[in-house]
Amino acid sequence: MTGRGAATEEEDVKRQYKKNRKARTAFSDQQLGALEHSFDRQKYLSVHDRKELASRLHLSDTQVKTWYQNRRLIRLLYFSGSHSYAERKVRLTVTDVAWSVPVGPNRKPYNNG
């Protein structure tokens, strides 16, 4: 397809994606505090620990798993020398970082230096 038909089809796909996408989680201060405290003690959670933490915080297992992945990424950026980048991103939510950092095939951020 060319012209207007292709653009309309692309818009339909974008609309469908947005419709099926889960709304972004707004963590409460209590949940964030508990997640940060848990992360300070343990950078990786077992399935059992993750499910227990999710239950205690009234979150899904996937939400806790994603939060931990994003938090480890922020930590990696900070300790890899990307201080200014990581500090700017920490002011946003953790989810923003995961979608804005280009990563290579080995799941590590590309080094722009």
Backbone as a ProteinNet text record, in pm:
[ID]
protein_1_A
[PRIMARY]
MTGRGAATEEEDVKRQYKKNRKARTAFSDQQLGALEHSFDRQKYLSVHDRKELASRLHLSDTQVKTWYQNRRLIRLLYFSGSHSYAERKVRLTVTDVAWSVPVGPNRKPYNNG
[TERTIARY]
83.3	0	86.8	36.3	107.9	12.8	69.4	-12.6	-91.6	-212.8	-299.6	-331.7	-346.7	-380.4	-274.9	-148.8	-38.9	-34.7	-55.7	-54.8	-169.6	-285.4	-401.5	-377.7	-319.9	-290.9	-191.6	-89.2	8.9	-57	-144.6	-215.7	-303.1	-367.4	-450.9	-367.5	-247.4	-159.4	-117.6	-81.7	-42.7	-157.6	-278.4	-396.4	-422	-410.8	-433.8	-329.9	-202.9	-96.7	-125.6	-163.2	-191.9	-311.9	-409.3	-529.2	-497.5	-407.3	-373.8	-268	-200.7	-92.3	-146.2	-83.6	-125.5	-84.6	-170.3	-139.6	-14.9	57.5	180.4	149.7	233.1	212	266.7	185.4	230.6	249	373.7	401.2	379.4	326.9	310.3	446.7	456.6	580.7	618	516.5	541	596.6	537.7	585.3	727.8	755.3	890	991.8	954	1043.7	1076.1	973.9	993.9	1076.7	1051.2	1128.8	1274.7	1300.2	1437.9	1508.9	1438.8	1497.3	1533.6	1443.4	1468.4	1586.1	1591.2	1699.1	1833.9	1836.7	1962.1	2019.2	1930.9	1974	2006.6	1933.3	1940.3	1916.2	2017.6	2006.3	1925.3	1920.1	1842.4	1753	1628.4	1532.9	1506.3	1492	1446.7	1298	1245.6	1103.9	1018.9	1055.9	981	983.4	1101.8	1114.5	1038.1	1045.5	976.4	825.1	774.2	629.4	585.7	668.5	637.6	634.6	734.8	740.7	621.6	590.4	476.7	347.5	329.5	208.9	201	311.4	316.2	285.6	328.6	310.6	185.7	109.3	-11.1	22.2	129.9	171.9	174.4	181	195	342.1	364.7	499.9	574.6	507.6	567.8	607.7	526.9	560.2	687.8	702.4	822.9	943	925.2	1033.7	1081.3	989.9	1023.9	1090.3	1038.6	1099.4	1244.5	1270.5	1407.2	1497.6	1448	1528.3	1565.2	1467.9	1492.6	1587.4	1573.1	1658.4	1802.7	1820.7	1956.8	2019.1	1938.2	1988.3	2035.5	1960.6	2001.7	2134.2	2144.9	2268	2385.1	2362.6	2467.3	2513.3	2420.1	2455.3	2535.6	2494.2	2561.9	2705.5	2724.3	2857.2	2944.2	2885.1	2965.1	3023	3000.8	3056.3	2958.1	2835.8	2733.2	2657.1	2730.1	2667.1	2562.6	2599.2	2505	2381.1	2400.5	2285.7	2196.1	2255.6	2177.5	2107.9	2176.1	2116	1997.7	2008.9	1894.6	1777.4	1804.2	1698	1634.6	1709.5	1654	1542.1	1551.6	1445.4	1314.3	1322.9	1202.9	1170.4	1072.2	1044.2	1138.7	1153.1	1245	1206.7	1079	1034.1	1084.2	1091.5	1140.5	1281.3	1363.7	1502.2	1510.1	1431.4	1438.1	1406	1317.6	1279	1367.1	1449	1526.6	1675.1	1719.7	1861.6	1884.4	1967.1	1995	2083.6	2044.2	2124	2167.2	2282.3	2336.4	2282.9	2327	2278.6	2309.8	2411.8	2444.1	2369.5	2268.3	2178.5	2250.8	2367	2438	2425.9	2421.1	2410.1	2529.2	2501.7	2609.1	2695.3	2822.7	2913.6	2934.3	2889.1	2899.2	3031.3	3129.4	3255	3371.2
-119.5	0	124.4	227.4	354.2	465.6	580.5	698.7	689.7	736.6	748.5	613.2	508.3	376	321.9	339.7	291.3	366.4	497.2	577.2	536.9	514.2	473.9	338.4	246.1	113.2	123.4	207.4	227	287.8	384	445.4	342.6	254.4	149.7	56.1	21.5	-66.3	3.1	131.8	206.9	216.1	241.2	249.9	116.6	8.4	-124.4	-154.9	-118.1	-141.2	-64.3	62.4	143.6	88.9	37.3	-16.2	-140.8	-225.2	-350.4	-333.6	-221.1	-199.6	-168	-226.7	-202.8	-62.9	2.3	136.3	131.8	238.2	247.8	247.4	175.8	164.9	288.2	347.4	457.2	397.8	373	313.4	416.7	370.7	459.8	480.5	581.6	605.9	485	422.1	303.6	188.8	167.9	60.3	87.7	211.1	245.9	229.4	271.1	255.6	109.8	25.8	-117.6	-181.1	-140.8	-193.4	-151.2	-25	23.5	-47.3	-62.7	-131.4	-275.5	-342	-479.3	-485.4	-388.8	-385.3	-360.6	-277.2	-250.5	-377.6	-465.9	-591	-697.6	-696.3	-807	-753.8	-758.6	-703.9	-793.6	-921	-1016.9	-1095.2	-1115.3	-1189.1	-1327	-1424.5	-1556.1	-1542.8	-1638.8	-1636.5	-1630.7	-1710.1	-1713.1	-1576	-1516.1	-1384.1	-1277.2	-1283.6	-1185.7	-1194.8	-1316	-1333.8	-1289.5	-1316.8	-1276.6	-1123.8	-1058.3	-912.1	-852.3	-907.4	-859	-870.8	-982.3	-1003.8	-903.8	-884.5	-793.6	-649.4	-611.8	-474.9	-456.8	-563.7	-561.5	-522.5	-583	-564.4	-700.5	-701.3	-829	-869.7	-996.6	-1050.7	-978.7	-954.5	-887.8	-744.1	-674.4	-536.5	-531.4	-623.9	-627.9	-667	-765.3	-810.3	-694.6	-622.3	-510.1	-398.1	-369.1	-264.1	-299.1	-424.4	-468.6	-457.8	-497.4	-488.7	-343.2	-255.3	-113.9	-53.4	-93.2	-40.7	-87.4	-212.3	-261.2	-184.6	-147.5	-70.5	67.1	132.7	262.5	248	143.9	119.3	95.3	17.2	-11.4	118.2	201.9	328.3	416.4	420.3	505.2	459.6	329.9	279	260.2	271	257.1	390.7	493.7	623.9	716.8	672.6	756.2	830.5	888.6	952.2	1054.8	1148	1255.5	1198.9	1100.6	1040.3	969.2	889	814.6	909.4	1013.1	1107.3	1179.2	1218	1282.6	1186.8	1062.2	964.7	922.6	924.4	884.5	979.9	1105.7	1201.2	1160.5	1089.9	1037.7	905.5	836.6	706.9	603.2	494.8	390	335.5	326.2	271.3	354.5	485.6	571.1	532.7	493.9	461.2	338.1	238.1	113.9	136.7	229.8	252.7	354.9	428.5	533.1	500.6	389.9	355.4	254.4	288.5	189.8	79.2	-43.9	-155.9	-243.8	-305.3	-395.1	-536	-627.9	-766.4	-836.4	-788.9	-851.6	-783.2	-700.6	-633.9	-531.6	-483.1	-377.6	-250	-135.5	-9.8	9.2	64.6	98.4	206.4	199.4	299	406.5	527	635.6	710.3	655.6	727.7	667.1
0	0	0	-63.3	-64.3	-28.4	-1.2	24.7	152.7	148.9	266.6	330.5	251.8	304.8	398.7	366.2	449.9	582.1	576.5	699.4	789.9	734.4	813.2	877.3	802.9	857.5	973.4	958.2	1064.5	1188	1168.9	1281	1352.6	1275.6	1334.9	1422.6	1374.9	1451.9	1581.6	1573.7	1693.1	1791.9	1741.4	1829.3	1898.7	1825.2	1882	1988.3	1963.6	2060.8	2188.8	2176.6	2294.4	2370.6	2298.7	2362.1	2444.6	2395.1	2462.6	2570.5	2572.2	2666.3	2805	2905.2	3043.1	3085.2	3162.8	3211.8	3299.5	3298.2	3375.4	3525	3601.4	3745	3815.5	3899.8	3985.2	4124.6	4161.4	4291.3	4400.5	4513.1	4628.3	4694.3	4778.8	4851.9	4937.7	4996.6	5079.8	4994.6	4878.7	4790.9	4744.4	4703.3	4658.8	4771.2	4891.3	5005.7	5031.8	5026.8	5050.2	4938.2	4814	4701.8	4712.8	4744.4	4759.1	4875	4986	5102.1	5065.8	4996.4	4954.7	4856.7	4764.9	4666.1	4731.9	4835	4907.1	4968.8	5013.5	5075.9	4972.6	4861.8	4766.5	4625.6	4539.5	4403.3	4310.1	4341.6	4262.9	4357.4	4316.1	4398.8	4340.6	4426.8	4382.4	4347.2	4276.6	4240.5	4367.5	4465.8	4591.8	4660.8	4671.9	4736.4	4659.2	4526.4	4443	4461.6	4463.1	4481.4	4620.5	4718.7	4855.6	4868.4	4810.3	4813.1	4737.4	4622.9	4543.8	4622.9	4688.3	4768.2	4883.3	4950.1	5064.7	5022	4901.7	4853.7	4766.6	4749.9	4666.3	4522.3	4470.8	4333	4265.8	4134.2	4064.7	4063.1	4042.5	4031.6	3919	3808.4	3693.1	3725.3	3803.3	3840	3923.1	4016.9	4100	4013.8	3928.5	3841	3752.1	3692.8	3605.6	3683.6	3803.5	3886.1	3917.2	3953.2	3983.9	3860.5	3745.4	3623	3595	3605.8	3580.2	3683.8	3807.2	3914.2	3896.2	3852.8	3826.1	3709.6	3611.9	3498.8	3544.8	3629.4	3682.8	3756.8	3837.7	3914.2	3819.6	3714.6	3616.6	3549.9	3510.6	3446.5	3541.6	3664.9	3762.1	3784.3	3804.2	3833.7	3709.9	3590.8	3469.1	3424.6	3504.1	3470.2	3403.6	3382.5	3321.2	3430	3526.2	3642.1	3602.5	3517.4	3485.4	3418.2	3329.4	3262	3362.8	3448.8	3547.7	3645	3687.6	3782.2	3721.7	3595.5	3529.2	3521.7	3489.6	3470.7	3602.9	3711.6	3840.7	3880.8	3837.9	3869.6	3804	3692.4	3629.4	3696.8	3645.5	3705	3647.2	3714.7	3672.8	3536.2	3505.9	3378.4	3262	3277.2	3169.6	3128	3222.4	3193.5	3104.4	3133.7	3058	2911.1	2881.1	2742.5	2672.8	2746.2	2680.8	2668.7	2724	2718.7	2607.7	2507.9	2402.1	2457.6	2435.3	2484.5	2369.4	2387.2	2286.4	2304.4	2220.4	2225.9	2357.4	2430	2557.7	2672.7	2640.2	2734.9	2821.2	2775.6	2847.1	2764	2829.8	2754.9	2662.5	2542.3	2452	2516.4	2494.4	2549.6	2442.8	2472	2375.9	2386.5	2455.7	2474.9	2407.4
[MASK]
+++++++++++++++++++++++++++++++++++++++++++++++++++++++++++++++++++++++++++++++++++++++++++++++++++++++++++++++++

